[in-house]
mmCIF file with all atom_site columns, C-alpha atoms in Angstrom:
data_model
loop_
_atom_site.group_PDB
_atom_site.id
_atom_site.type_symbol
_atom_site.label_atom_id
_atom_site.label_alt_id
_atom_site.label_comp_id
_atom_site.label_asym_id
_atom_site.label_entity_id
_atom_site.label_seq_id
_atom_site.pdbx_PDB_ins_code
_atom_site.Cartn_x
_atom_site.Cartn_y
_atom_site.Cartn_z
_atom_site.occupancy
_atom_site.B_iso_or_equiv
_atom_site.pdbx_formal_charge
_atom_site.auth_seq_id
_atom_site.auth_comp_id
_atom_site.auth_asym_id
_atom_site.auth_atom_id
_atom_site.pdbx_PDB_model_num
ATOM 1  C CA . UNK A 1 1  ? 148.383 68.111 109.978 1.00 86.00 ? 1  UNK A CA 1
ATOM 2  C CA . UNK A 1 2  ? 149.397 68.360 113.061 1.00 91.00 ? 2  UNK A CA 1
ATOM 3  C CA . UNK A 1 3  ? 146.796 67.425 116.337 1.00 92.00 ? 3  UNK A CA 1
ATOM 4  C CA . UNK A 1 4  ? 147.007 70.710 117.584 1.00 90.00 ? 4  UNK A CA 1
ATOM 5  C CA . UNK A 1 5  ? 146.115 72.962 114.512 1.00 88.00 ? 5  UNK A CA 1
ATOM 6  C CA . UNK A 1 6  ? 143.070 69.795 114.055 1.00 88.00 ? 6  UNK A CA 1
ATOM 7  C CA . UNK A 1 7  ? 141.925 70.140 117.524 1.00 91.00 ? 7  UNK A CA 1
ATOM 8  C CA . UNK A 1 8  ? 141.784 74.001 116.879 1.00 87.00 ? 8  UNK A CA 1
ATOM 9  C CA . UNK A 1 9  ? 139.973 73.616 113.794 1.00 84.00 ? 9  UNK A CA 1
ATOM 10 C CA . UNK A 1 10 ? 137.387 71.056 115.429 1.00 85.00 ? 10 UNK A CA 1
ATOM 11 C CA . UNK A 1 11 ? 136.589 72.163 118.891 1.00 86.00 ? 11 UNK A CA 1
ATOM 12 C CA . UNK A 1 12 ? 135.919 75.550 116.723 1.00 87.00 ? 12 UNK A CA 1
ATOM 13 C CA . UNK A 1 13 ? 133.811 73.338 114.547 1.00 86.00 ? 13 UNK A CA 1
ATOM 14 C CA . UNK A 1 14 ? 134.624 74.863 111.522 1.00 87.00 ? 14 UNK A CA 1
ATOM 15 C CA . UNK A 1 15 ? 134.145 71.701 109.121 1.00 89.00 ? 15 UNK A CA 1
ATOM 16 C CA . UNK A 1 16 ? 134.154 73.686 106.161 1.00 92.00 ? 16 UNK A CA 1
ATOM 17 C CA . UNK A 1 17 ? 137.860 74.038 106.483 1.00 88.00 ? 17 UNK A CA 1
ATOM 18 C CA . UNK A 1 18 ? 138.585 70.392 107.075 1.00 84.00 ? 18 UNK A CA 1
ATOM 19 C CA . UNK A 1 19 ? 136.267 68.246 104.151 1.00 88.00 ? 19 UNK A CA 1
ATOM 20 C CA . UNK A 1 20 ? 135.619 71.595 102.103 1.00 91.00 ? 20 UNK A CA 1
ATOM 21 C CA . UNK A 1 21 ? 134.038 69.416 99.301  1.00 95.00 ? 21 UNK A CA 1
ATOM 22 C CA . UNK A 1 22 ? 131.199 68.004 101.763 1.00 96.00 ? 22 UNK A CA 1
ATOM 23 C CA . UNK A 1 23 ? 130.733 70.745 103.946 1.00 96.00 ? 23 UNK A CA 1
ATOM 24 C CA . UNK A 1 24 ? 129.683 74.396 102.424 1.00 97.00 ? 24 UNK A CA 1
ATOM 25 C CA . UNK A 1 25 ? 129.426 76.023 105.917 1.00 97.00 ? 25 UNK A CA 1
ATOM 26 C CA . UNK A 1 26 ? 128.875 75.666 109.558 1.00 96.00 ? 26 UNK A CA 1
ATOM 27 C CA . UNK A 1 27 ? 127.198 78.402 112.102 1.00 96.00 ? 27 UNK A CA 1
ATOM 28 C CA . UNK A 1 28 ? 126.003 78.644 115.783 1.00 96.00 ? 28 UNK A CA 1
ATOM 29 C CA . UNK A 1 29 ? 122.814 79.495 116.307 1.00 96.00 ? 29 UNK A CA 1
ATOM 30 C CA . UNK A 1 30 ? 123.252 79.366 119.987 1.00 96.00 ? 30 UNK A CA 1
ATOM 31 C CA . UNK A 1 31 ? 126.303 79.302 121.889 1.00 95.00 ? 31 UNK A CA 1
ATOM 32 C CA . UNK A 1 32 ? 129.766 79.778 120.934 1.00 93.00 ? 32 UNK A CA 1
ATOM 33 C CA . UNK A 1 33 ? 133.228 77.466 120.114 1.00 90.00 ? 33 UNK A CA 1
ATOM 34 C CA . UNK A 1 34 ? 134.213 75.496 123.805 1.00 89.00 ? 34 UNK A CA 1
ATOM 35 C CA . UNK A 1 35 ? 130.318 75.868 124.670 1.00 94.00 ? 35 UNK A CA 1
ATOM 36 C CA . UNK A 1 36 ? 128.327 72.737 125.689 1.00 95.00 ? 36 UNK A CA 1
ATOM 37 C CA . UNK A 1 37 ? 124.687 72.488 123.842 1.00 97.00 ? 37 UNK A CA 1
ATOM 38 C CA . UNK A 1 38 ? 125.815 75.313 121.435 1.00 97.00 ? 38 UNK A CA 1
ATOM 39 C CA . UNK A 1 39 ? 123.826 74.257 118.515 1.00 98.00 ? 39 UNK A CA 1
ATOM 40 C CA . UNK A 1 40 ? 125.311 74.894 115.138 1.00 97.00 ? 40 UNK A CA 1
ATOM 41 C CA . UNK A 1 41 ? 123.750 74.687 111.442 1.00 97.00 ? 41 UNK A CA 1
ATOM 42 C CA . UNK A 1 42 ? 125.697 72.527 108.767 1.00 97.00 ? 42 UNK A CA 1
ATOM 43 C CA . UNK A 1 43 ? 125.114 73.325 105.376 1.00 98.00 ? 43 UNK A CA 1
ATOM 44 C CA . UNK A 1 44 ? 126.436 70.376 103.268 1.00 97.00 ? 44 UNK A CA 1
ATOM 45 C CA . UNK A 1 45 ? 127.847 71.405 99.520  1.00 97.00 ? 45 UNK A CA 1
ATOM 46 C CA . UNK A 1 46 ? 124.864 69.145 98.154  1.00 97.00 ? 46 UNK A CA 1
ATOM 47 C CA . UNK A 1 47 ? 122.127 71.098 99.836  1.00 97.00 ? 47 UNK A CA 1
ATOM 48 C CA . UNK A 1 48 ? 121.581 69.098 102.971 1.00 97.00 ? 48 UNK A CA 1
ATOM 49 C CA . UNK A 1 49 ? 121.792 70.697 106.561 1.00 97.00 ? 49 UNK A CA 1
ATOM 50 C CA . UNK A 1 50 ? 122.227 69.209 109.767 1.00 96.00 ? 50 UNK A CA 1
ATOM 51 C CA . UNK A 1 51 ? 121.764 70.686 113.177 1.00 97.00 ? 51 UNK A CA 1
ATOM 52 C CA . UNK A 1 52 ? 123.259 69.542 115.793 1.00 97.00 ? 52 UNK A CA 1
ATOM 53 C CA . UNK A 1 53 ? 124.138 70.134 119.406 1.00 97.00 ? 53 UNK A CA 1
ATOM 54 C CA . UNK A 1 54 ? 127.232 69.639 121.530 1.00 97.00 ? 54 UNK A CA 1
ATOM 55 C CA . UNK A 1 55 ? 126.780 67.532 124.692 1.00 97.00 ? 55 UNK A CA 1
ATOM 56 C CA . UNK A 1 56 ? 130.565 66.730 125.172 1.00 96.00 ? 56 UNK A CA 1
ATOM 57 C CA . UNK A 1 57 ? 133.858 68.378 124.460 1.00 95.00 ? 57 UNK A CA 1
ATOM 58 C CA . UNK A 1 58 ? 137.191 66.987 126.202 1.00 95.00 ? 58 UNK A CA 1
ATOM 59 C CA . UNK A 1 59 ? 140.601 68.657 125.683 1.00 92.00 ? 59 UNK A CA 1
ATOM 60 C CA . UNK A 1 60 ? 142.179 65.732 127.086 1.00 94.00 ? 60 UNK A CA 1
ATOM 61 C CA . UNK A 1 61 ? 140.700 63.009 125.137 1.00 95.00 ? 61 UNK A CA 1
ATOM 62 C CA . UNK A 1 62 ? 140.617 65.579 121.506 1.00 95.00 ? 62 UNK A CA 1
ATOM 63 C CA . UNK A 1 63 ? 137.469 65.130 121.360 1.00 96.00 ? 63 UNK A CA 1
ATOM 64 C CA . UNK A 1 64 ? 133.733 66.187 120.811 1.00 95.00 ? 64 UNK A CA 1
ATOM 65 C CA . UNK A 1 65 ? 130.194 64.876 121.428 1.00 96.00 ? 65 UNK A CA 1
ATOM 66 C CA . UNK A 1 66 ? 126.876 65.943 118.746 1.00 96.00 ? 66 UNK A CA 1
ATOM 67 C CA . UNK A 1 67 ? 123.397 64.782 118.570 1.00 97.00 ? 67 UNK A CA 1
ATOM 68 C CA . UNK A 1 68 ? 121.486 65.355 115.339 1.00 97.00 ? 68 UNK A CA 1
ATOM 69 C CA . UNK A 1 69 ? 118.454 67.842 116.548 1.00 97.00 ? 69 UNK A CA 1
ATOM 70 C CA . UNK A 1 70 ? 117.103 67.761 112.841 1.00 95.00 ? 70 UNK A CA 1
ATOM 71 C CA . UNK A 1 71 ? 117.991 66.902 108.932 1.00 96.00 ? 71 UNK A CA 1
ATOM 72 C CA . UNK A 1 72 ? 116.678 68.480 105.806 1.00 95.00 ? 72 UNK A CA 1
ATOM 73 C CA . UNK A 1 73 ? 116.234 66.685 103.801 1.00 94.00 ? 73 UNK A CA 1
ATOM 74 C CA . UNK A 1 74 ? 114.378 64.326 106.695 1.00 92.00 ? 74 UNK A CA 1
ATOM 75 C CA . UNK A 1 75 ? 117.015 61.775 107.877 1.00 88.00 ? 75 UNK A CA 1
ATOM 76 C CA . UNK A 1 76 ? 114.785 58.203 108.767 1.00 89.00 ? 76 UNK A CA 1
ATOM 77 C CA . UNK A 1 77 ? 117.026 57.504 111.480 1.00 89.00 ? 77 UNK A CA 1
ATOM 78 C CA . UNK A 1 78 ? 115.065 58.450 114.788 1.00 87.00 ? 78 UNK A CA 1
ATOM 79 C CA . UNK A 1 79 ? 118.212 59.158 116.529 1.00 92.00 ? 79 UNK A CA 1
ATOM 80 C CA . UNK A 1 80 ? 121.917 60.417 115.867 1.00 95.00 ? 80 UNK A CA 1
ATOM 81 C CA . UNK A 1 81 ? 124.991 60.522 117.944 1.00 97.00 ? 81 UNK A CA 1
ATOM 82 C CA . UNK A 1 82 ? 127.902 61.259 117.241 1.00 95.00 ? 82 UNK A CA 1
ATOM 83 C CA . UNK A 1 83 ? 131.746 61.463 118.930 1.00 95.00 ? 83 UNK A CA 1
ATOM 84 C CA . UNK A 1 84 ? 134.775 62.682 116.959 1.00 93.00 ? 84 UNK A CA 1
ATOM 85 C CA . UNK A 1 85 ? 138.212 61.641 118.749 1.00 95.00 ? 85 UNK A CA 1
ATOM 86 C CA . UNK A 1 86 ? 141.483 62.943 117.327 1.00 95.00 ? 86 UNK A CA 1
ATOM 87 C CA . UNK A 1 87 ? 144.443 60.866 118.017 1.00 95.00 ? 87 UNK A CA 1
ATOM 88 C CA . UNK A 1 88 ? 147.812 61.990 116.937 1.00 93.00 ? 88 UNK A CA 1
ATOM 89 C CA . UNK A 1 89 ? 149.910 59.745 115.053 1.00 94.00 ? 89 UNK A CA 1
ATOM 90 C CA . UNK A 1 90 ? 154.104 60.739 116.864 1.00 85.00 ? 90 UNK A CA 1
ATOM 91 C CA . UNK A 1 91 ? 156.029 58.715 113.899 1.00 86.00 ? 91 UNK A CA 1
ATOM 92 C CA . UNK A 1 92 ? 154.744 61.592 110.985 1.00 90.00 ? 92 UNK A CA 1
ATOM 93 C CA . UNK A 1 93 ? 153.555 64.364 113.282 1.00 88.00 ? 93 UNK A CA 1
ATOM 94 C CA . UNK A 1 94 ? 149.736 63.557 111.461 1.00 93.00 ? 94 UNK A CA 1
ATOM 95 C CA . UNK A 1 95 ? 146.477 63.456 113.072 1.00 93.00 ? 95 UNK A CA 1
ATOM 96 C CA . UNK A 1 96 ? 144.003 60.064 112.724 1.00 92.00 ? 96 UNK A CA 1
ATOM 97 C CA . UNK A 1 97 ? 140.031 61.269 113.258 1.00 90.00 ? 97 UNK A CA 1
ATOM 98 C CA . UNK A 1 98 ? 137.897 58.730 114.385 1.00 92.00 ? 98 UNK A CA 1
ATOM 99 C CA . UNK A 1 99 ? 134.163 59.457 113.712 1.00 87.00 ? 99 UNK A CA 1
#
């Protein structure tokens, strides 16, 4: 797709839309889309859930910053960050995530 209708469906961080079979649902809990340290709730499609919050978003560089604030099930790692960068590719009019 296009980097535009990505970025819109990122920066709103509606992940259910974009890997459907991984992700069952996303939510703020505080905050809002465009909102640093909103913290949203993943719910994975196998039962996991994530929350994270937002400490960067850039509408120049496509792109978005997350740390993990918790896992269930318990994740070992003592620290996660995160950055998703959209590039778009001009030759097909298709967007590259890097994450």
């Amino acid at each position: 797709m296009p980097i535009s209708k990505a970025w819109s469906l990122f920066k709103d961080f509606k992940l259910e839309h974009i890997i459907p079979g991984k992700v069952k649902a996303t939510s703020f809990e505080n905050g809002g889309v465009n909102q640093l340290d909103s913290v949203i709730k993943i719910d994975y499609t196998d039962g996991a859930h994530w929350t994270i919050r937002i400490n960067e978003i850039s509408e120049v560089r496509h792109s978005i910053g997350y740390e993990v604030l918790s896992t269930e099930p318990h994740h070992q790692a003592s620290s996660i960050q995160g950055l998703i960068i959209l590039r778009a590719v001009t030759a097909s009019h298709h967007t590259f995530i890097e994450w």
